[in-house]
Coordinates of C-alpha atoms and ligand atoms in Angstrom, one line a residue:
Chain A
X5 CA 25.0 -19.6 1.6
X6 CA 22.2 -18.0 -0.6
X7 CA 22.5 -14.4 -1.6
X8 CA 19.2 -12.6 0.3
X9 CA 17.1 -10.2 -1.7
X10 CA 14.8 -8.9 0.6
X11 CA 11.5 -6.2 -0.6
X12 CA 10.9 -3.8 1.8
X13 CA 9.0 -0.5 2.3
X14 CA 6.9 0.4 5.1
X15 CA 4.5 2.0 2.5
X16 CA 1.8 0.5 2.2
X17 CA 1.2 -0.6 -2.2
X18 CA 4.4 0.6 -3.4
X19 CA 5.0 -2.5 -5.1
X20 CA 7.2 -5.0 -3.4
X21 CA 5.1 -8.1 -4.2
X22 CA 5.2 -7.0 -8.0
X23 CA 8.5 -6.5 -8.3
X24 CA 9.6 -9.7 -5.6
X25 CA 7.5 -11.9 -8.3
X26 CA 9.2 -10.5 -11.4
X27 CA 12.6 -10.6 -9.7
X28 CA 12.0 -14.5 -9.2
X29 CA 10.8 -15.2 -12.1
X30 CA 14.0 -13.7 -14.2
X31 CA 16.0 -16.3 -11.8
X32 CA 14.3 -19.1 -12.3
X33 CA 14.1 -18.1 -15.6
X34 CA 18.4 -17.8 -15.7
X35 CA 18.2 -21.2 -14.1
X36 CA 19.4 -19.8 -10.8
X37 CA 17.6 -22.0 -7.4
X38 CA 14.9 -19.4 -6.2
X39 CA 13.4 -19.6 -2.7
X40 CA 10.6 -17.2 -1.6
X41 CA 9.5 -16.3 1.7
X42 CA 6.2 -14.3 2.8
X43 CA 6.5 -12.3 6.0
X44 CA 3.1 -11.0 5.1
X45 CA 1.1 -14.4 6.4
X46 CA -2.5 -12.2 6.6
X47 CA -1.8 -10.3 3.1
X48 CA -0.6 -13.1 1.4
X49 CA 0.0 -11.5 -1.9
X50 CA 3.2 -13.2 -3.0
X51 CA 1.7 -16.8 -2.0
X52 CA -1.3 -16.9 -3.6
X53 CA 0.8 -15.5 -6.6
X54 CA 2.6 -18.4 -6.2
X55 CA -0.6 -20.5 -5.7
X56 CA -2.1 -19.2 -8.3
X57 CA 0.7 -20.0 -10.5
X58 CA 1.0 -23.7 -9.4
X59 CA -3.2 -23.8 -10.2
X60 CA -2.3 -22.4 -13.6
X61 CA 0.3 -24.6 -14.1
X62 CA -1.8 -27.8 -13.3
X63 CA -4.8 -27.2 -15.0
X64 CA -3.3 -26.5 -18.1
X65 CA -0.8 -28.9 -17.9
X66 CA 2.1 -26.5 -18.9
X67 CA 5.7 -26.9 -17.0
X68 CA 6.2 -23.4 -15.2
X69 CA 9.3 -22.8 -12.9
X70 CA 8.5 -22.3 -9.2
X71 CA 10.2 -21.1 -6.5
X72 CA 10.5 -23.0 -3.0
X73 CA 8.0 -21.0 -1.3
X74 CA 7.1 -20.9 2.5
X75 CA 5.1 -18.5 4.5
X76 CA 6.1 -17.3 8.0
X77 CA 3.3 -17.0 10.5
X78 CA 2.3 -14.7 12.9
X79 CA 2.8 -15.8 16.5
X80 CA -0.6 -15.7 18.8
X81 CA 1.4 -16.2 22.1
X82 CA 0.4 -14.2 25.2
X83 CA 3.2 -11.7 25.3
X84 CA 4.6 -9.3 23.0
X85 CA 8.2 -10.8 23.7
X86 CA 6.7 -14.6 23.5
X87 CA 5.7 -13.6 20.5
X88 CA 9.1 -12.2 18.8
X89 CA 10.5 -14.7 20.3
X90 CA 9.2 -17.4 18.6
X91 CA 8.6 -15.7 15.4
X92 CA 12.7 -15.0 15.7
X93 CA 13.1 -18.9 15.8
X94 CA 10.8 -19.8 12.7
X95 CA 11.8 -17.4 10.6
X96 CA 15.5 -18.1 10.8
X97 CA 14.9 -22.2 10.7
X98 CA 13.0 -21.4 7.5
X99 CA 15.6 -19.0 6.5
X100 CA 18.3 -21.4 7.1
X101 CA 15.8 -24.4 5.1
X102 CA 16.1 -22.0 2.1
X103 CA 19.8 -20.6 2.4
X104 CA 21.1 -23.6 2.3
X105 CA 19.9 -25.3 -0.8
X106 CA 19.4 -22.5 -3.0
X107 CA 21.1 -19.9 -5.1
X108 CA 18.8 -16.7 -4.2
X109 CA 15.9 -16.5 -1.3
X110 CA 13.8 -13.4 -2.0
X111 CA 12.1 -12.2 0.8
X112 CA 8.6 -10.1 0.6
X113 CA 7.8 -7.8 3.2
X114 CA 4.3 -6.3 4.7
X115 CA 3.9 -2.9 4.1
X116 CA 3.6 -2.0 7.5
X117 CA 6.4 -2.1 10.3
X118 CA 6.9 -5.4 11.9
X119 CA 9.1 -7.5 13.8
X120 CA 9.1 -10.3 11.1
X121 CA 9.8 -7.4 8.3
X122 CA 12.6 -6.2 10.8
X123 CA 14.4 -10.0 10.9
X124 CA 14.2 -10.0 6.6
X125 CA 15.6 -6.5 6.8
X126 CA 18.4 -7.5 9.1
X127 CA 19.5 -10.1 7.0
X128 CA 19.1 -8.9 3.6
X129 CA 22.2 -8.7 1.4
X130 CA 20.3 -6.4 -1.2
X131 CA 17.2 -4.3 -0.1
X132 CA 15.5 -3.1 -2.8
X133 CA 12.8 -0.7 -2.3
X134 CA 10.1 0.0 -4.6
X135 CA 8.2 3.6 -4.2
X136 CA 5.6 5.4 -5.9
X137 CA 6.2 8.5 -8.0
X138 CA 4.8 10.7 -5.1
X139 CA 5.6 12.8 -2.1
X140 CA 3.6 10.5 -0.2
X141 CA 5.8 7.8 -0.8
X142 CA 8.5 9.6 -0.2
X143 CA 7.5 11.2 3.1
X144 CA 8.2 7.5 4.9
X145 CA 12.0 8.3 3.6
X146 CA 12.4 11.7 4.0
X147 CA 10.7 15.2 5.2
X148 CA 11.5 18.0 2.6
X149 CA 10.6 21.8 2.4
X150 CA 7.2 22.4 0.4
X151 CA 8.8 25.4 -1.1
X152 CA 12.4 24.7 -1.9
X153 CA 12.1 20.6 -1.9
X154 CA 15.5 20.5 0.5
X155 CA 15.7 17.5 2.4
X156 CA 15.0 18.5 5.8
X157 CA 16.1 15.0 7.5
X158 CA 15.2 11.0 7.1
X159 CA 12.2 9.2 8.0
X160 CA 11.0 6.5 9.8
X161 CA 12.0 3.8 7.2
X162 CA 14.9 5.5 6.0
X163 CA 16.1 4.8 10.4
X164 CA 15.0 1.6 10.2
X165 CA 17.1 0.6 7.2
X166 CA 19.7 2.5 9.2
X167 CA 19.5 0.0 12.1
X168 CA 19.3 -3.1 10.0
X169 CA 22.5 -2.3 8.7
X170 CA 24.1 -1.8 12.1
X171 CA 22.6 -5.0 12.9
X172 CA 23.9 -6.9 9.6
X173 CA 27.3 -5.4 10.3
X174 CA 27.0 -6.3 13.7
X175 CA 25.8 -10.0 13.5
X176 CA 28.3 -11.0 10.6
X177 CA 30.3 -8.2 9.4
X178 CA 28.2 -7.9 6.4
X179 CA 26.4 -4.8 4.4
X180 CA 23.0 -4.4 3.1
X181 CA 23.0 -2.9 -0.9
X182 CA 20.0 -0.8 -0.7
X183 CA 18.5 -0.1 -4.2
X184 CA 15.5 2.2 -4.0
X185 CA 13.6 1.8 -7.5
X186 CA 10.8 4.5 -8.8
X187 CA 7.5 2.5 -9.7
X188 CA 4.7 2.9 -11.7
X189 CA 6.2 5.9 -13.1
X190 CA 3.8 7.8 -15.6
X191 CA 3.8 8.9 -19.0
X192 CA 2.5 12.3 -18.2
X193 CA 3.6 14.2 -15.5
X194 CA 7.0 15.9 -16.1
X195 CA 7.0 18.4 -13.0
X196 CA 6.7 16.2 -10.6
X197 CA 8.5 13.4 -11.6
X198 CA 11.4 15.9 -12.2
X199 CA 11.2 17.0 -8.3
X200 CA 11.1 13.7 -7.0
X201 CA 14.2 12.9 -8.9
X202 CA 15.8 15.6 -7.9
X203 CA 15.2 14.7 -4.3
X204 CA 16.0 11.1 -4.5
X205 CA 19.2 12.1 -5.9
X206 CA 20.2 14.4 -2.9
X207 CA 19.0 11.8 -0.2
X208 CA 20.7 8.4 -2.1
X209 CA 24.2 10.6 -1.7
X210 CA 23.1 11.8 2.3
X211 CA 21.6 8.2 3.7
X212 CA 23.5 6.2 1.5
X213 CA 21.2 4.3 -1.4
X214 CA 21.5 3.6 -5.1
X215 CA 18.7 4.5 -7.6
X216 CA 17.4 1.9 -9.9
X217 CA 15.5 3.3 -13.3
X218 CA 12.2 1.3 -12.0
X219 CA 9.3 0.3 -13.5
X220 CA 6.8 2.1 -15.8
X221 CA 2.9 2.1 -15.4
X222 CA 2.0 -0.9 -17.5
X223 CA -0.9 -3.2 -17.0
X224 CA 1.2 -6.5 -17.8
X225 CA 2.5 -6.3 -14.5
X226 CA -0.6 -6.8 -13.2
X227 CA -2.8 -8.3 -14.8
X228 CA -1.7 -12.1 -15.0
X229 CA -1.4 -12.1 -11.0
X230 CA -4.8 -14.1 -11.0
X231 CA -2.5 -17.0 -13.1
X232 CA 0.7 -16.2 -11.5
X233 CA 2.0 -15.7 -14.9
X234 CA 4.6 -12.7 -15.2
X235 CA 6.0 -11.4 -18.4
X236 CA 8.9 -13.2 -18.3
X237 CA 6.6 -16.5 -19.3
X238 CA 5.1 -14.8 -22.4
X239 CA 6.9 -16.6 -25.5
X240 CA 9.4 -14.2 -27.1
X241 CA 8.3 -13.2 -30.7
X242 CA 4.6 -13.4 -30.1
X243 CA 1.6 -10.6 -30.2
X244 CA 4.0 -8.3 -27.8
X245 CA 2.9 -5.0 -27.6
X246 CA 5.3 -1.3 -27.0
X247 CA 4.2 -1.8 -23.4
X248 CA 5.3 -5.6 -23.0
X249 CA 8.4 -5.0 -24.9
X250 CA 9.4 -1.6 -22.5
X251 CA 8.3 -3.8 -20.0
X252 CA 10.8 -6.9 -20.2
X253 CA 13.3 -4.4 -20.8
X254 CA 13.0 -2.6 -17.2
X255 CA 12.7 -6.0 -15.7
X256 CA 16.3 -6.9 -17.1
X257 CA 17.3 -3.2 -16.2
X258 CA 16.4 -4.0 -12.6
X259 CA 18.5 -7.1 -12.5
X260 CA 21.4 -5.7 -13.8
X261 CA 21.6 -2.8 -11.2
X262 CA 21.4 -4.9 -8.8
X263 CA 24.7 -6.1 -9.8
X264 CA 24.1 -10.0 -7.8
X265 CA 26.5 -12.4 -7.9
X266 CA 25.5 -13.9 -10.8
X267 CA 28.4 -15.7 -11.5
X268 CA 29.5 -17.3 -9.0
X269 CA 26.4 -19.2 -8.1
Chain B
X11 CA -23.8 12.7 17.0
X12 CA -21.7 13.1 14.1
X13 CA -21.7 11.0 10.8
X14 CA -18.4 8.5 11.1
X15 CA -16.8 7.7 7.7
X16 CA -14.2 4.9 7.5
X17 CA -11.2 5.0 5.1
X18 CA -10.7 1.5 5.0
X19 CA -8.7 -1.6 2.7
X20 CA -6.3 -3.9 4.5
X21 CA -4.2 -4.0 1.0
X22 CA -1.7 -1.4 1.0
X23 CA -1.4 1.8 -1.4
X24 CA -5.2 1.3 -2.3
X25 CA -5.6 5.3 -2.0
X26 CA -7.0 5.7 1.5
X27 CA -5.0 8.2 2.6
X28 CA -5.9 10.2 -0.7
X29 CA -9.4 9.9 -0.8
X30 CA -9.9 10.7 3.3
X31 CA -7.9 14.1 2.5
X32 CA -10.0 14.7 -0.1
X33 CA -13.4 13.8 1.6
X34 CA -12.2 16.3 4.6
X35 CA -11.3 19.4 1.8
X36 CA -15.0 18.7 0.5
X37 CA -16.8 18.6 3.5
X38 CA -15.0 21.6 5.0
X39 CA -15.8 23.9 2.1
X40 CA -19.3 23.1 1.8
X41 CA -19.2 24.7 5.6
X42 CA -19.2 21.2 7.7
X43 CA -17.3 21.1 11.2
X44 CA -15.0 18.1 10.5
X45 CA -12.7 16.2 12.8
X46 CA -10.2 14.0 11.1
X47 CA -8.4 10.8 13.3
X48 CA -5.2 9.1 12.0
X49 CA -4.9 5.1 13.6
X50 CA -1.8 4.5 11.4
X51 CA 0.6 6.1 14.3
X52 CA 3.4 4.5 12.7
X53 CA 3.0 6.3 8.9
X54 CA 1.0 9.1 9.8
X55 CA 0.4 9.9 6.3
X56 CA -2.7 11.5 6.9
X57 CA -1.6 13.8 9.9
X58 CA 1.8 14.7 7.7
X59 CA -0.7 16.1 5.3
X60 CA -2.8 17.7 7.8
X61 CA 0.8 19.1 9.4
X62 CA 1.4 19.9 5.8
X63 CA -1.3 22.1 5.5
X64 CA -0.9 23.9 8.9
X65 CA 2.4 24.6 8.1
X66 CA 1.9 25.9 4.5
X67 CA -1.5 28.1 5.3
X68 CA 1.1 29.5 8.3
X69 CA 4.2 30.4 6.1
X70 CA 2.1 31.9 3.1
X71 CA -0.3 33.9 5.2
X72 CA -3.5 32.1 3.5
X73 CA -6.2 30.9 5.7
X74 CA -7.1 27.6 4.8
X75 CA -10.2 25.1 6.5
X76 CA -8.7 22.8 8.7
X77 CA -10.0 19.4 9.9
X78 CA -9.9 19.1 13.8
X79 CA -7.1 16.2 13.6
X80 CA -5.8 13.8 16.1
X81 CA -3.5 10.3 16.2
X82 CA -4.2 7.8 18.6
X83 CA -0.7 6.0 19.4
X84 CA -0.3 2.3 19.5
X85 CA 0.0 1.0 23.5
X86 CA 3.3 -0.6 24.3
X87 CA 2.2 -2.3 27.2
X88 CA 3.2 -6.0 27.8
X89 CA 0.5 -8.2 27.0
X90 CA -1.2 -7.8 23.8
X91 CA -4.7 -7.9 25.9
X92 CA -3.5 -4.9 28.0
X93 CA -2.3 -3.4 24.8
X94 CA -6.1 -4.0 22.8
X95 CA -7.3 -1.9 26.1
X96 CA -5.1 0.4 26.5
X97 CA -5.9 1.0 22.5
X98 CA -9.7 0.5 23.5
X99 CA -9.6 3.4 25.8
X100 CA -8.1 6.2 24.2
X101 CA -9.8 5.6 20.5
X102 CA -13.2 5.7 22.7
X103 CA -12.2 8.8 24.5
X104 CA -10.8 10.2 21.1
X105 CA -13.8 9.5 18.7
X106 CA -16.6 10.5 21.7
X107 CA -14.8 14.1 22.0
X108 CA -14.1 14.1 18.0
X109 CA -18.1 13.5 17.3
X110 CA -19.7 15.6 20.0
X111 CA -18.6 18.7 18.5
X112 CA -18.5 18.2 14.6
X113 CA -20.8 17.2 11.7
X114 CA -18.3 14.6 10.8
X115 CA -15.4 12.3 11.5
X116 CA -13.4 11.0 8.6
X117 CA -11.1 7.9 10.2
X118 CA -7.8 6.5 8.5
X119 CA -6.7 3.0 8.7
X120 CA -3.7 1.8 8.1
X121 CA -2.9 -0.5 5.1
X122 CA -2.8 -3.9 6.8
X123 CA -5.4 -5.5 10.0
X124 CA -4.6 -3.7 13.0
X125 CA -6.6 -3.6 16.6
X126 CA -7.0 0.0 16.1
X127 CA -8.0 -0.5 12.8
X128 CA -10.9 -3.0 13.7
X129 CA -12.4 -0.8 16.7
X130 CA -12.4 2.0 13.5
X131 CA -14.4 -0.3 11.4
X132 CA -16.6 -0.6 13.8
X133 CA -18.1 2.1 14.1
X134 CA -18.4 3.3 11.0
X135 CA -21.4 5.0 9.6
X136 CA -20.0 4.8 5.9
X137 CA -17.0 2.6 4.6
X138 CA -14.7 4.0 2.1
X139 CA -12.6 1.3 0.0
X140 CA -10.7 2.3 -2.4
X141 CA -8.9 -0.2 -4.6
X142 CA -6.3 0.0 -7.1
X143 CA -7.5 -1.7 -10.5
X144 CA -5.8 -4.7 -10.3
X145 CA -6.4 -8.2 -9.2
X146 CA -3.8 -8.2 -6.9
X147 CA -6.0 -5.8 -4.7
X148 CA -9.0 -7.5 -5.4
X149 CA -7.9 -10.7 -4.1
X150 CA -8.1 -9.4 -0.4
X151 CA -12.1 -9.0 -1.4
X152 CA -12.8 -12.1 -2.9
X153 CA -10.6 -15.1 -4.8
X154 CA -11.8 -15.7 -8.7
X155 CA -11.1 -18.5 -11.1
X156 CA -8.0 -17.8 -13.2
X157 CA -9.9 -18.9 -16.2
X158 CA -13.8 -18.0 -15.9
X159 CA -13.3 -14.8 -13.3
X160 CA -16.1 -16.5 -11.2
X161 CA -16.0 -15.7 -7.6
X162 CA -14.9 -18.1 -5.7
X163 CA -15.6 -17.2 -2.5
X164 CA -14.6 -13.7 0.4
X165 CA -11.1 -13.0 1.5
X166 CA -9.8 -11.9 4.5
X167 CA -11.0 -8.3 4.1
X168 CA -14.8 -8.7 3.3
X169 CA -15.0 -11.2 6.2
X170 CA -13.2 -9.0 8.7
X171 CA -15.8 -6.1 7.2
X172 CA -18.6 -8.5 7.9
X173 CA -17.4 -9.0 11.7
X174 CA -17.5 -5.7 11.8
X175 CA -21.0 -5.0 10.5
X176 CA -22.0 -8.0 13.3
X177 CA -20.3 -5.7 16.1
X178 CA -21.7 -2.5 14.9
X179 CA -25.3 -4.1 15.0
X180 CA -25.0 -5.8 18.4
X181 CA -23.1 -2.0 19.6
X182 CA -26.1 0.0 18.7
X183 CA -28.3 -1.2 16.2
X184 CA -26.8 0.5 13.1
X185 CA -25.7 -0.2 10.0
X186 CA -22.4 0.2 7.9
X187 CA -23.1 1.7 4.2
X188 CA -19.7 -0.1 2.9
X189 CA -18.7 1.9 -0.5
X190 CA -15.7 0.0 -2.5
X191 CA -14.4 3.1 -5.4
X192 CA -12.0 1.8 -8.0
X193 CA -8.5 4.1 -7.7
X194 CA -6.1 5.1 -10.1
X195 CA -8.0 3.8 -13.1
X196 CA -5.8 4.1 -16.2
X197 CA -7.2 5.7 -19.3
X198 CA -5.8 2.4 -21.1
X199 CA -5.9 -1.2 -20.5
X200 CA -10.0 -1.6 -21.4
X201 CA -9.8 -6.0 -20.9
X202 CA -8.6 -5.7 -17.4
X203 CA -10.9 -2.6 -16.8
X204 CA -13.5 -4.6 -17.8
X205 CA -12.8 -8.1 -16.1
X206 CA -12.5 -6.0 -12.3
X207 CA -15.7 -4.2 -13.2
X208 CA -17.6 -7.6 -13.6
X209 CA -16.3 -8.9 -10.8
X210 CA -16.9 -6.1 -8.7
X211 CA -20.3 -5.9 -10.0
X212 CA -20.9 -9.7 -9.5
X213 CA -19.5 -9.4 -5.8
X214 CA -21.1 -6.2 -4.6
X215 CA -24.6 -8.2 -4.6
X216 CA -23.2 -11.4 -3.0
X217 CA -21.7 -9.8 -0.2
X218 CA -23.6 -6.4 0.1
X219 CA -21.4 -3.1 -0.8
X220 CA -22.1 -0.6 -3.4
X221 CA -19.9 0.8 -6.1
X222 CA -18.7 4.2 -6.3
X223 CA -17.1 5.6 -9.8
X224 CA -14.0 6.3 -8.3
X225 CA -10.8 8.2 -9.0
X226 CA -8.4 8.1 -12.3
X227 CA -4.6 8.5 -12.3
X228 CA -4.1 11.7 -12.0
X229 CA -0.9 13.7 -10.7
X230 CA -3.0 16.6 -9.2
X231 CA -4.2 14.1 -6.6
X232 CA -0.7 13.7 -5.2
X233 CA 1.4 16.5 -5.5
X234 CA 0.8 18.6 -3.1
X235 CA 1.1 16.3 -0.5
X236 CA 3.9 18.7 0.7
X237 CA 1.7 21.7 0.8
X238 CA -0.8 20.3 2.3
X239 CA -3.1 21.2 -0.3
X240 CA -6.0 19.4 -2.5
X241 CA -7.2 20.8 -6.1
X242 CA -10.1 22.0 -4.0
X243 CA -8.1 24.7 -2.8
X244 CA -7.3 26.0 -6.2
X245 CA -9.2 29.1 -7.0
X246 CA -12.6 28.2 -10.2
X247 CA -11.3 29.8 -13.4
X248 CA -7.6 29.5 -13.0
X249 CA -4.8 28.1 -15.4
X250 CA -7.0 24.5 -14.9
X251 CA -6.2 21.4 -17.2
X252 CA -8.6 18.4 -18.7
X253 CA -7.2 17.0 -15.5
X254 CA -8.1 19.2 -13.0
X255 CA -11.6 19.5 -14.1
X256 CA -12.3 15.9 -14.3
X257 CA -10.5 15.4 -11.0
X258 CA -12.6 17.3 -9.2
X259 CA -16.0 16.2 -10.9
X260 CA -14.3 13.0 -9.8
X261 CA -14.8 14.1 -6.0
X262 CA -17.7 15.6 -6.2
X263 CA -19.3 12.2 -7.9
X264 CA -17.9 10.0 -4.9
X265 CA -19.3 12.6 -2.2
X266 CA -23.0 12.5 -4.2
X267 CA -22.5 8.4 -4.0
X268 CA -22.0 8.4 -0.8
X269 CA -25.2 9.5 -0.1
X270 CA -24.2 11.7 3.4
X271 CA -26.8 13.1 5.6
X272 CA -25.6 16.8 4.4
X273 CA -29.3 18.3 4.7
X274 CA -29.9 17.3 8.5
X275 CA -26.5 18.4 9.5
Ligands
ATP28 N1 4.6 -1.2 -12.5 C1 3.3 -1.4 -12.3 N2 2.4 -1.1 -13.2 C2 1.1 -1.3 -13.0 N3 0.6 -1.7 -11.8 C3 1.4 -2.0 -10.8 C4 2.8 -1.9 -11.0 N4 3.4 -2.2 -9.8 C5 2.4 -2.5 -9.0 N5 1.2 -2.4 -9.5 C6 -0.1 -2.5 -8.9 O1 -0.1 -1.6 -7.8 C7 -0.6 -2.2 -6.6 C8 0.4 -2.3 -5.5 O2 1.4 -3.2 -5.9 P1 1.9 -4.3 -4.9 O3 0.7 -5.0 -4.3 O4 2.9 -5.2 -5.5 O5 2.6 -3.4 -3.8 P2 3.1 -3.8 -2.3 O6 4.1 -2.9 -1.9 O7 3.5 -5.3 -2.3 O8 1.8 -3.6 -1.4 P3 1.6 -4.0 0.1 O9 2.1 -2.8 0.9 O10 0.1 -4.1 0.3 O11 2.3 -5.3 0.4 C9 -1.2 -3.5 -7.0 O12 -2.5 -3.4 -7.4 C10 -0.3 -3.9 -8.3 O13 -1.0 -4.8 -9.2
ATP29 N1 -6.1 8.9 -8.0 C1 -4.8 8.9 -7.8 N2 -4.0 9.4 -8.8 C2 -2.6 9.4 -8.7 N3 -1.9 9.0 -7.6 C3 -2.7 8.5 -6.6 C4 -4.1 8.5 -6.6 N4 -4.5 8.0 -5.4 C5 -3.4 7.7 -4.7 N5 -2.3 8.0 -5.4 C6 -0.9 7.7 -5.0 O1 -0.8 6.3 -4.8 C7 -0.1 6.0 -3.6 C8 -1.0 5.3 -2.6 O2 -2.0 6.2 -2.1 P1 -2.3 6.4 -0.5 O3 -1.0 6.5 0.2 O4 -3.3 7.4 -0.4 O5 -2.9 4.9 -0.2 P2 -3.2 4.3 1.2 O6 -4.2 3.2 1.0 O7 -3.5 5.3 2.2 O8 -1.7 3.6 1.5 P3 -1.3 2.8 2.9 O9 -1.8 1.5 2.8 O10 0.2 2.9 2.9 O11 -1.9 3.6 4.0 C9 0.5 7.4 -3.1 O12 1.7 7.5 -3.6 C10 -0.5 8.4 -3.6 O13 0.1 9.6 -3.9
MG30 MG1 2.8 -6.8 -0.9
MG31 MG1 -2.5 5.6 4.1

C-alpha cells in the first residue's frame, strides 16, 4: 500500500497545488513511484501543471519525470446522494489503481469544501496544509480575540480535519499526520508574522497539528507553472540566484518534517 | 436601483474577499448607503470581517460605517434542481431588498463555480477580478504557449463570465463592465511581471475586460482582518508608512477605474 499525502485547505489560494507539485517532484526526483490525483476536475490546476509539463517535455525533447496522474470527475447525476455515491466509487477505484503500484499518491484538493475533498481527507496518511501569512487564512482554523489573539475555539476546517480522523481511525485504525505549513511568508512584516506564530503554536498543541517552517515568497515557485517545470529540475550549479538557492532548501525542509517512510519504500 | 459590483475569480486566494472589503470602506466614507452580500456560506470570510468590525467598533466604543450585510445559505434540499431554486429564491429576495434601499451592493463569490455564484455574476453591473500575479491564476482566464506566451485560447472562467454577460443581456438589456486588477504584485520579479502584463494586455482586447492597476503586497491590507478594520479607518496624518500611503492611493486608483456612477447617486 502507498503512503497518501493528501493537500488540503478549504481556503481558497493558500497554496496546495504549489506545494502538491513540488512535493512530487522531490519524489520522483528521490526515485520514489509518484501518483497524483486532482479532486479539483473544474480548477484543474495540478493537471494542466502536469500537462503542461508533459508539453514541455515533448517539444523539447528533454526526459522529465512524471507522475501517474488522473483526475476525478464531478458526478452530474440527478440527486445529491446519486451523486456521492458514485463519486465515492471512482475515487476509491482510482485510489486503489494508484495505491497499489506506487510508492506515494499525492492527492490535491479544491479549495472549497467538497465531498470528493472529504474522501482524500479521509484517507490521507499525512495532511499537509499550506496557509497564508494572514488572519484570513487563519480564521477557516480558528476564531481568536482581536485584542489579546487567544484562541477562542476551532473552525470549520480545523472540524472537518477532526472528523476525517475519526473516520481514518474508524475505517482502518489508522491516523492522519497533519502538518500545517506557513506560505508565502514575507520578507517584511515582523508584527504580524510574529502573531500568527504565536497563534499557530497555541492551536497545533489544542487541535493537535505540527508546524512545518513553510515556504517563502519567491517567484520560482511560480513562474515555470506554464512549463511544469519546478525548481527541483533546474541543473544544480547553474545561474541560481539567493532566492532559488533559499528556495530548494525549504522544499527539502518540507520533506524532512514530514518524516515519510522514506525508507522502507 | 442600486449599482451591483461583483467580486468575482473562480481561482482561489485571488484577493476577492480583500478587495470587496475594501470597495465597501471606500464607498461608505465617501457617504454612499452600501449593502454588502456574502454567497460563500461555507467560508464566510467576508461576513467574519464584517462580524469583525461590528464587534470591534462595539467593544472600543468607536462608531464605525457599516455595510448593510447578509449571507445567503446554500439549500440542502434533495435534488440539485430543487436546490438551484431554492438558491434562486432567496438570492432574488436578498439582492431586490439589498438594492432598493442603498446606492450600492458589493457581492462576494466564493473561490471556485458555484450556483450561487453564477446567479451573482449575473447580475452584475461591474465585475471585479482580482488575480494573483502568477500564471497559475491566469490559466483559469486563458491557456498560453509555454514558449511564445501567445494565447491560446479562454478557460473556464472567461467563458463562464461570457454566459454570464449572455444572461444579463437577455435579463434586462444591460451590460457587465468586467474589470480584471493584478493582486499582490511583488516589488521584485520584473520578467514574470512583465510576461502577465502582456498577456493580460493581449487578452483584455480579445475577450473584452479592462485592466485595473491593482494592489501590491502589502501587510496593511490583511492584518486587521480581526478588527474588522481597513487602512481607511486610520485617522490622515498619523504614524503612516511608504506603505500605507501607497496602499491607499492603491484603492483610490481602482475605485477611479472603475468608473462608478458616484455623481448620479
Ligand atoms: N511560495 C510561493 N511564492 C510565490 N507564489 C506562490 C507561492 N505559493 C503559491 N504561490 C502563488 O499563489 C497562488 C495560490 O497558490 P495555489 O494556486 O498553489 O494555491 P491553492 O491552494 O492550490 O489554490 P486553490 O484554492 O485555488 O486550489 C498562485 O498564484 C501561486 O502561483
Ligand atoms: N494586496 C494584498 N497584500 C497582502 N496580502 C493580501 C492582499 N490581498 C489579499 N491578501 C491575502 O491573500 C489571501 C487571499 O486573499 P482573499 O482571501 O481576499 O482572497 P479570495 O479570493 O477572497 O479567497 P477565496 O477564494 O478563498 O475566497 C489572504 O490571506 C489575504 O489576507
Ligand atoms: Mg489548487
Ligand atoms: Mg474570499
Amino acid at each position: 500500500r502507498a503512503h497518501v499525502i493528501v493537500l488540503g485547505n478549504e481556503k481558497g489560494g493558500s497554496g496546495k497545488t504549489t506545494s502538491a507539485m513540488h512535493v512530487i517532484a522531490v519524489l520522483l526526483q528521490e526515485g520514489f513511484r509518484v501518483a497524483s490525483m486532482d479532486l479539483d476536475s473544474r480548477q484543474r490546476s495540478l493537471t494542466r501543471y502536469v500537462e503542461n509539463r508533459a508539453a514541455w517535455s515533448q517539444s523539447n525533447g528533454v526526459r522529465l519525470a512524471m507522475p501517474d496522474h488522473q483526475v476525478i470527475e464531478l458526478s452530474d447525476k440527478e440527486t445529491v446522494a446519486e451523486r456521492q455515491e458514485d463519486e465515492r466509487e471512482r475515487f476509491q477505484a482510482g485510489l486503489a489503481r494508484a495505491s497499489a503500484a506506487h510508492d506515494f499518491v499525492v492527492i490535491d484538493c479544491p479549495g472549497s469544501d467538497s465531498f470528493l475533498s472529504r474522501l482524500g481527507h479521509a484517507v490521507a496518511d499525512t495532511l499537509i496544509t499550506p496557509m497564508n501569512d494572514s488572519f484570513v487564512d487563519f480564521d477557516l482554523l480558528a476564531r481568536v480575540d482581536p485584542q489579546t489573539y487567544e484562541i477562542k475555539g476551532p473552525s470549520v476546517y480545523s472540524e472537518m480535519v477532526w472528523e476525517s480522523r475519526k473516520r481514518r481511525a474508524m475505517a482502518d485504525g489508522g491516523s492522519i499526520d497533519w502538518v500545517v505549513m506557513r506560505n508565502r511568508l514575507s520578507m517584511l512584516d515582523a508584527k504580524n508574522k510574529r502573531r500568527l506564530e504565536g497563534v499557530l503554536e497555541a492551536l497545533a498543541d489544542r487541535i493537535g497539528f505540527r508546524l512545518a517552517p513553510g515556504f517563502g515568497e519567491r517567484v520560482i515557485f511560480r513562474e515555470m507553472f506554464p512549463s511544469g517545470l519546478t525548481l527541483l529540475d533546474l541543473k544544480e550549479g547553474g545561474a541560481w540566484s539567493m532566492s532559488h538557492v533559499a528556495a530548494r532548501a525549504e522544499v527539502r525542509q518540507l520533506i524532512e518534517t514530514l518524516d515519510l517512510p522514506l525508507a522502507e519504500m
